[in-house]
GROMACS .gro file of C-alpha atoms in nm:
model
  296
    1MET     CA    1 -16.011  19.581   3.642
    2ASP     CA    2 -16.144  19.935   3.623
    3VAL     CA    3 -16.337  20.152   3.869
    4MET     CA    4 -16.669  20.299   3.757
    5LEU     CA    5 -16.904  20.540   3.936
    6GLN     CA    6 -17.280  20.561   3.890
    7ARG     CA    7 -17.480  20.843   4.050
    8SER     CA    8 -17.841  20.851   4.164
    9GLU     CA    9 -18.034  21.175   4.200
   10ASP     CA   10 -18.363  21.013   4.304
   11GLY     CA   11 -18.275  20.827   4.623
   12GLY     CA   12 -18.148  20.514   4.453
   13ASP     CA   13 -18.452  20.448   4.231
   14SER     CA   14 -18.237  20.491   3.918
   15PHE     CA   15 -17.871  20.546   3.835
   16GLY     CA   16 -17.696  20.747   3.564
   17VAL     CA   17 -17.446  20.635   3.305
   18PRO     CA   18 -17.116  20.497   3.437
   19ILE     CA   19 -16.829  20.743   3.488
   20LEU     CA   20 -16.479  20.597   3.456
   21LEU     CA   21 -16.270  20.691   3.762
   22ALA     CA   22 -15.967  20.465   3.728
   23LYS     CA   23 -15.844  20.227   3.461
   24GLY     CA   24 -15.606  19.934   3.469
   25THR     CA   25 -15.296  19.948   3.249
   26GLU     CA   26 -15.065  19.698   3.090
   27GLN     CA   27 -14.828  19.746   3.384
   28HIS     CA   28 -15.097  19.744   3.654
   29LYS     CA   29 -15.394  19.546   3.527
   30THR     CA   30 -15.599  19.609   3.841
   31VAL     CA   31 -15.695  19.934   4.010
   32ASN     CA   32 -15.837  19.808   4.334
   33ASN     CA   33 -16.004  19.880   4.667
   34PRO     CA   34 -16.172  20.212   4.588
   35VAL     CA   35 -16.297  20.407   4.891
   36MET     CA   36 -16.488  20.735   4.907
   37VAL     CA   37 -16.543  20.974   5.196
   38GLU     CA   38 -16.694  21.324   5.219
   39ASP     CA   39 -16.523  21.605   5.412
   40MET     CA   40 -16.664  21.899   5.612
   41ARG     CA   41 -16.684  22.113   5.296
   42GLY     CA   42 -16.887  21.860   5.098
   43ARG     CA   43 -16.588  21.758   4.885
   44ILE     CA   44 -16.588  21.386   4.800
   45HIS     CA   45 -16.249  21.214   4.821
   46PHE     CA   46 -16.178  20.901   4.618
   47LEU     CA   47 -15.874  20.686   4.706
   48TYR     CA   48 -15.761  20.366   4.537
   49CYS     CA   49 -15.456  20.149   4.471
   50GLU     CA   50 -15.276  20.012   4.169
   51ASP     CA   51 -15.196  19.641   4.189
   52TYR     CA   52 -15.209  19.644   4.573
   53THR     CA   53 -14.906  19.882   4.560
   54ILE     CA   54 -14.669  19.602   4.451
   55ASN     CA   55 -14.454  19.612   4.137
   56GLY     CA   56 -14.449  19.990   4.149
   57GLY     CA   57 -14.822  20.028   4.211
   58ARG     CA   58 -14.929  20.350   4.377
   59ILE     CA   59 -15.194  20.485   4.615
   60LEU     CA   60 -15.386  20.757   4.433
   61HIS     CA   61 -15.628  21.032   4.542
   62ARG     CA   62 -15.888  21.227   4.343
   63PHE     CA   63 -16.165  21.460   4.459
   64SER     CA   64 -16.494  21.602   4.336
   65ASP     CA   65 -16.663  21.929   4.431
   66ASP     CA   66 -16.984  21.867   4.233
   67ASP     CA   67 -17.122  21.547   4.386
   68GLY     CA   68 -16.918  21.317   4.165
   69LEU     CA   69 -16.990  21.465   3.822
   70THR     CA   70 -16.630  21.572   3.759
   71TRP     CA   71 -16.305  21.476   3.928
   72SER     CA   72 -15.958  21.617   3.985
   73GLU     CA   73 -15.651  21.460   3.831
   74ALA     CA   74 -15.506  21.171   4.031
   75GLU     CA   75 -15.252  21.265   4.301
   76ASP     CA   76 -14.988  21.012   4.408
   77ILE     CA   77 -14.997  20.977   4.789
   78THR     CA   78 -14.806  20.648   4.811
   79ALA     CA   79 -14.533  20.794   5.033
   80VAL     CA   80 -14.770  20.863   5.325
   81ALA     CA   81 -14.820  20.487   5.374
   82PHE     CA   82 -14.445  20.414   5.411
   83PRO     CA   83 -14.399  20.182   5.108
   84GLU     CA   84 -14.066  20.066   5.248
   85TYR     CA   85 -14.258  19.905   5.537
   86HIS     CA   86 -14.501  19.679   5.349
   87ASN     CA   87 -14.560  19.474   5.036
   88ALA     CA   88 -14.931  19.440   4.954
   89PHE     CA   89 -15.140  19.733   5.077
   90ALA     CA   90 -15.510  19.798   5.027
   91LEU     CA   91 -15.775  20.044   5.136
   92GLY     CA   92 -16.106  19.939   5.291
   93PRO     CA   93 -16.276  19.835   5.072
   94GLY     CA   94 -16.614  19.995   5.130
   95HIS     CA   95 -16.649  20.351   5.258
   96GLY     CA   96 -16.453  20.587   5.482
   97ILE     CA   97 -16.600  20.801   5.759
   98LYS     CA   98 -16.583  21.159   5.887
   99ALA     CA   99 -16.541  21.199   6.263
  100ASP     CA  100 -16.726  21.467   6.457
  101ASN     CA  101 -16.416  21.690   6.450
  102GLY     CA  102 -16.378  21.650   6.072
  103THR     CA  103 -16.103  21.387   6.071
  104LEU     CA  104 -16.136  21.161   5.766
  105ILE     CA  105 -16.070  20.794   5.840
  106ILE     CA  106 -16.018  20.509   5.592
  107PRO     CA  107 -15.928  20.161   5.723
  108VAL     CA  108 -15.643  19.984   5.543
  109TRP     CA  109 -15.468  19.647   5.558
  110MET     CA  110 -15.116  19.548   5.460
  111VAL     CA  111 -14.854  19.272   5.465
  112LYS     CA  112 -14.537  19.380   5.644
  113LYS     CA  113 -14.209  19.317   5.462
  114THR     CA  114 -14.065  19.169   5.780
  115GLU     CA  115 -14.300  18.871   5.749
  116GLY     CA  116 -14.101  18.742   5.451
  117ALA     CA  117 -14.416  18.650   5.254
  118PRO     CA  118 -14.414  18.644   4.872
  119LEU     CA  119 -14.445  18.988   4.716
  120ASP     CA  120 -14.804  18.937   4.601
  121ALA     CA  121 -14.927  18.755   4.915
  122HIS     CA  122 -15.227  18.899   5.100
  123SER     CA  123 -15.127  18.747   5.434
  124PRO     CA  124 -15.011  18.753   5.707
  125SER     CA  125 -15.190  19.086   5.730
  126VAL     CA  126 -15.239  19.369   5.977
  127VAL     CA  127 -15.489  19.657   5.992
  128SER     CA  128 -15.440  20.032   6.030
  129THR     CA  129 -15.604  20.350   5.898
  130LEU     CA  130 -15.523  20.632   5.662
  131TYR     CA  131 -15.646  20.960   5.810
  132SER     CA  132 -15.659  21.330   5.733
  133THR     CA  133 -15.709  21.614   5.979
  134ASP     CA  134 -15.718  21.886   5.710
  135ASN     CA  135 -16.012  21.790   5.490
  136GLY     CA  136 -15.810  21.557   5.272
  137ASP     CA  137 -15.535  21.804   5.179
  138SER     CA  138 -15.282  21.564   5.336
  139TRP     CA  139 -15.295  21.207   5.463
  140SER     CA  140 -15.109  21.005   5.726
  141LEU     CA  141 -15.086  20.640   5.830
  142GLY     CA  142 -15.216  20.556   6.177
  143GLU     CA  143 -15.096  20.302   6.427
  144ILE     CA  144 -15.115  19.931   6.350
  145ILE     CA  145 -15.387  19.762   6.554
  146PRO     CA  146 -15.206  19.546   6.812
  147ASP     CA  147 -15.218  19.167   6.801
  148ILE     CA  148 -15.545  19.030   6.933
  149ASP     CA  149 -15.578  18.684   7.085
  150GLY     CA  150 -15.776  18.465   6.848
  151VAL     CA  151 -15.754  18.707   6.555
  152LYS     CA  152 -15.551  18.578   6.261
  153ASN     CA  153 -15.484  18.791   5.955
  154PRO     CA  154 -15.729  19.079   6.006
  155ASN     CA  155 -15.782  19.253   5.674
  156GLU     CA  156 -16.081  19.416   5.503
  157THR     CA  157 -16.227  19.662   5.754
  158VAL     CA  158 -16.494  19.931   5.788
  159ALA     CA  159 -16.522  20.207   6.050
  160ALA     CA  160 -16.820  20.371   6.221
  161LEU     CA  161 -16.872  20.630   6.495
  162THR     CA  162 -17.023  20.525   6.826
  163ALA     CA  163 -17.281  20.738   7.007
  164ASP     CA  164 -17.006  20.891   7.223
  165GLY     CA  165 -16.786  20.979   6.925
  166ARG     CA  166 -16.538  20.692   6.942
  167VAL     CA  167 -16.424  20.509   6.631
  168TYR     CA  168 -16.535  20.147   6.599
  169LEU     CA  169 -16.366  19.911   6.352
  170ASN     CA  170 -16.529  19.591   6.234
  171MET     CA  171 -16.278  19.357   6.065
  172ARG     CA  172 -16.277  19.053   5.843
  173MET     CA  173 -16.033  18.791   5.970
  174GLN     CA  174 -15.923  18.434   5.908
  175GLY     CA  175 -16.182  18.245   6.110
  176LYS     CA  176 -16.555  18.203   6.149
  177CYS     CA  177 -16.645  18.540   6.302
  178ARG     CA  178 -16.556  18.910   6.298
  179ALA     CA  179 -16.305  19.112   6.500
  180VAL     CA  180 -16.356  19.462   6.644
  181ALA     CA  181 -16.148  19.745   6.790
  182TYR     CA  182 -16.213  20.096   6.931
  183ASN     CA  183 -16.025  20.420   6.986
  184ASP     CA  184 -16.091  20.788   7.041
  185ASN     CA  185 -15.951  20.942   6.723
  186GLY     CA  186 -15.944  20.678   6.450
  187TYR     CA  187 -15.568  20.642   6.422
  188SER     CA  188 -15.396  20.580   6.758
  189GLY     CA  189 -15.448  20.418   7.097
  190TRP     CA  190 -15.651  20.119   6.981
  191CYS     CA  191 -15.817  19.931   7.266
  192SER     CA  192 -16.093  19.680   7.339
  193CYS     CA  193 -15.964  19.471   7.050
  194ARG     CA  194 -16.141  19.136   7.043
  195THR     CA  195 -16.321  18.879   6.837
  196ASP     CA  196 -16.698  18.906   6.820
  197GLU     CA  197 -16.816  18.547   6.828
  198ASN     CA  198 -17.177  18.658   6.782
  199LEU     CA  199 -17.106  18.793   6.434
  200SER     CA  200 -17.064  18.484   6.217
  201ASP     CA  201 -16.866  18.538   5.898
  202PRO     CA  202 -16.740  18.317   5.611
  203GLN     CA  203 -16.423  18.529   5.564
  204CYS     CA  204 -16.588  18.786   5.338
  205PHE     CA  205 -16.615  19.164   5.331
  206GLY     CA  206 -16.890  19.302   5.553
  207SER     CA  207 -16.971  19.658   5.650
  208VAL     CA  208 -17.096  19.879   5.932
  209LEU     CA  209 -17.265  20.219   5.947
  210SER     CA  210 -17.365  20.474   6.211
  211TYR     CA  211 -17.735  20.555   6.180
  212ASP     CA  212 -17.913  20.846   6.348
  213ASP     CA  213 -18.244  20.971   6.208
  214GLY     CA  214 -18.362  21.154   6.521
  215GLU     CA  215 -18.649  20.911   6.579
  216HIS     CA  216 -18.475  20.586   6.673
  217PRO     CA  217 -18.189  20.516   6.915
  218TYR     CA  218 -17.843  20.594   6.777
  219SER     CA  219 -17.748  20.266   6.610
  220LEU     CA  220 -17.467  20.077   6.445
  221LEU     CA  221 -17.597  19.883   6.146
  222PHE     CA  222 -17.380  19.585   6.054
  223VAL     CA  223 -17.431  19.383   5.736
  224ASN     CA  224 -17.256  19.070   5.609
  225CYS     CA  225 -17.305  18.710   5.498
  226ASP     CA  226 -17.439  18.560   5.819
  227SER     CA  227 -17.274  18.221   5.776
  228THR     CA  228 -16.959  18.046   5.888
  229GLU     CA  229 -16.912  17.858   5.560
  230LYS     CA  230 -17.077  18.017   5.255
  231ARG     CA  231 -17.116  18.358   5.096
  232GLU     CA  232 -17.491  18.374   5.133
  233ASN     CA  233 -17.761  18.492   5.375
  234ILE     CA  234 -17.706  18.869   5.359
  235THR     CA  235 -17.823  18.995   5.699
  236VAL     CA  236 -17.842  19.337   5.862
  237ARG     CA  237 -17.803  19.368   6.240
  238VAL     CA  238 -17.869  19.654   6.481
  239SER     CA  239 -17.668  19.755   6.788
  240THR     CA  240 -17.784  20.031   7.021
  241ASP     CA  241 -17.495  19.985   7.268
  242ASN     CA  242 -17.204  20.091   7.045
  243GLY     CA  243 -17.132  19.748   6.900
  244LYS     CA  244 -17.126  19.542   7.219
  245ASN     CA  245 -17.435  19.347   7.115
  246TYR     CA  246 -17.641  19.311   6.798
  247PRO     CA  247 -17.972  19.167   6.927
  248ILE     CA  248 -18.187  19.276   6.631
  249SER     CA  249 -18.140  19.126   6.284
  250ARG     CA  250 -18.327  19.086   5.955
  251THR     CA  251 -18.239  18.876   5.653
  252VAL     CA  252 -18.199  19.077   5.333
  253ASP     CA  253 -18.128  18.786   5.095
  254ARG     CA  254 -18.105  18.427   5.217
  255GLU     CA  255 -17.986  18.267   4.894
  256ARG     CA  256 -17.732  18.512   4.759
  257GLY     CA  257 -17.431  18.688   4.904
  258GLY     CA  258 -17.078  18.818   4.869
  259TYR     CA  259 -16.906  19.148   4.933
  260VAL     CA  260 -17.157  19.392   5.081
  261ASP     CA  261 -17.160  19.759   5.176
  262ILE     CA  262 -17.418  19.978   5.351
  263ALA     CA  263 -17.513  20.346   5.329
  264ALA     CA  264 -17.803  20.560   5.447
  265ASP     CA  265 -17.989  20.884   5.391
  266SER     CA  266 -18.117  20.961   5.740
  267ASN     CA  267 -18.321  21.260   5.615
  268ALA     CA  268 -18.513  21.040   5.373
  269LYS     CA  269 -18.498  20.753   5.625
  270ARG     CA  270 -18.362  20.519   5.360
  271ILE     CA  271 -18.098  20.252   5.415
  272TYR     CA  272 -17.911  20.103   5.119
  273VAL     CA  273 -17.739  19.764   5.104
  274LEU     CA  274 -17.537  19.687   4.790
  275TYR     CA  275 -17.416  19.330   4.757
  276GLU     CA  276 -17.289  19.083   4.503
  277ASP     CA  277 -17.413  18.736   4.413
  278LYS     CA  278 -17.140  18.481   4.484
  279TYR     CA  279 -16.812  18.633   4.368
  280GLY     CA  280 -16.942  18.926   4.173
  281ILE     CA  281 -17.154  18.768   3.900
  282THR     CA  282 -17.442  19.010   3.966
  283ASP     CA  283 -17.492  19.312   4.193
  284HIS     CA  284 -17.809  19.376   4.394
  285LEU     CA  285 -17.934  19.688   4.575
  286ALA     CA  286 -18.177  19.655   4.865
  287VAL     CA  287 -18.351  19.970   4.992
  288PHE     CA  288 -18.547  19.975   5.318
  289ASN     CA  289 -18.608  20.175   5.635
  290TYR     CA  290 -18.527  20.118   6.002
  291GLU     CA  291 -18.877  19.988   6.077
  292TRP     CA  292 -18.830  19.710   5.821
  293ILE     CA  293 -18.528  19.581   6.016
  294LEU     CA  294 -18.743  19.578   6.328
  295GLY     CA  295 -19.005  19.373   6.144
  296LYS     CA  296 -19.268  19.648   6.147
   0.00000   0.00000   0.00000
């Protein structure tokens, strides 16, 4: 599997020709879990893995200074994630975030070698973050999120900033709902780790985003397949209390669903939800504003 980029210069109404960012090889047939994040300078960082870092697969980093038109050569940053500690390792997927102080944060999951699982197993898994405090010039691995009662095999995770600047993680897990955790810097001192029984999930990748357009309350927007059994019913939810509750919701697509990510242009007041149709057969892009979620 390869990684392609398509750019839009008109707010998502149309997209340019695909740009190849990473290509599978005979040795590593999949390049997986691509994540992008923008730093304080406007540089876009692109991180991805080869073959989940097993069988010699690496973690690689590229960057672009022209909004994704051209990219640096790939840099091998595998060593920062302590390859001697884990077997399978994956970023995100989805997007990374930039904290108020400029720290770049990308959630990751891994299978510790001490678990004795097969080399290519994706469980039992734990969650951490890769982070950079120097605009992506160097990267480090954060603390593992501690065990949480009721949370089995947390894995694919997305981060968002709360109104008071804390980092909020929303995690896929083995079960029928989501798990969440908070800290102050995005890489250490995780606390308030718990399941969120109000966020139903069929064990699929969902996403979360901080949204602040200056007109509405500072919000976390969470999107996933709102189901305990099937990858369908793509739904966006709104929290105005830093992820404690999500009382407002709107269905984006009742029939279809799969992996889903969310982005926004707060200046244009546009929210974007990109999702797949049952295991990646087709991709769909929904574009709407905050009022649409509220039913206005």
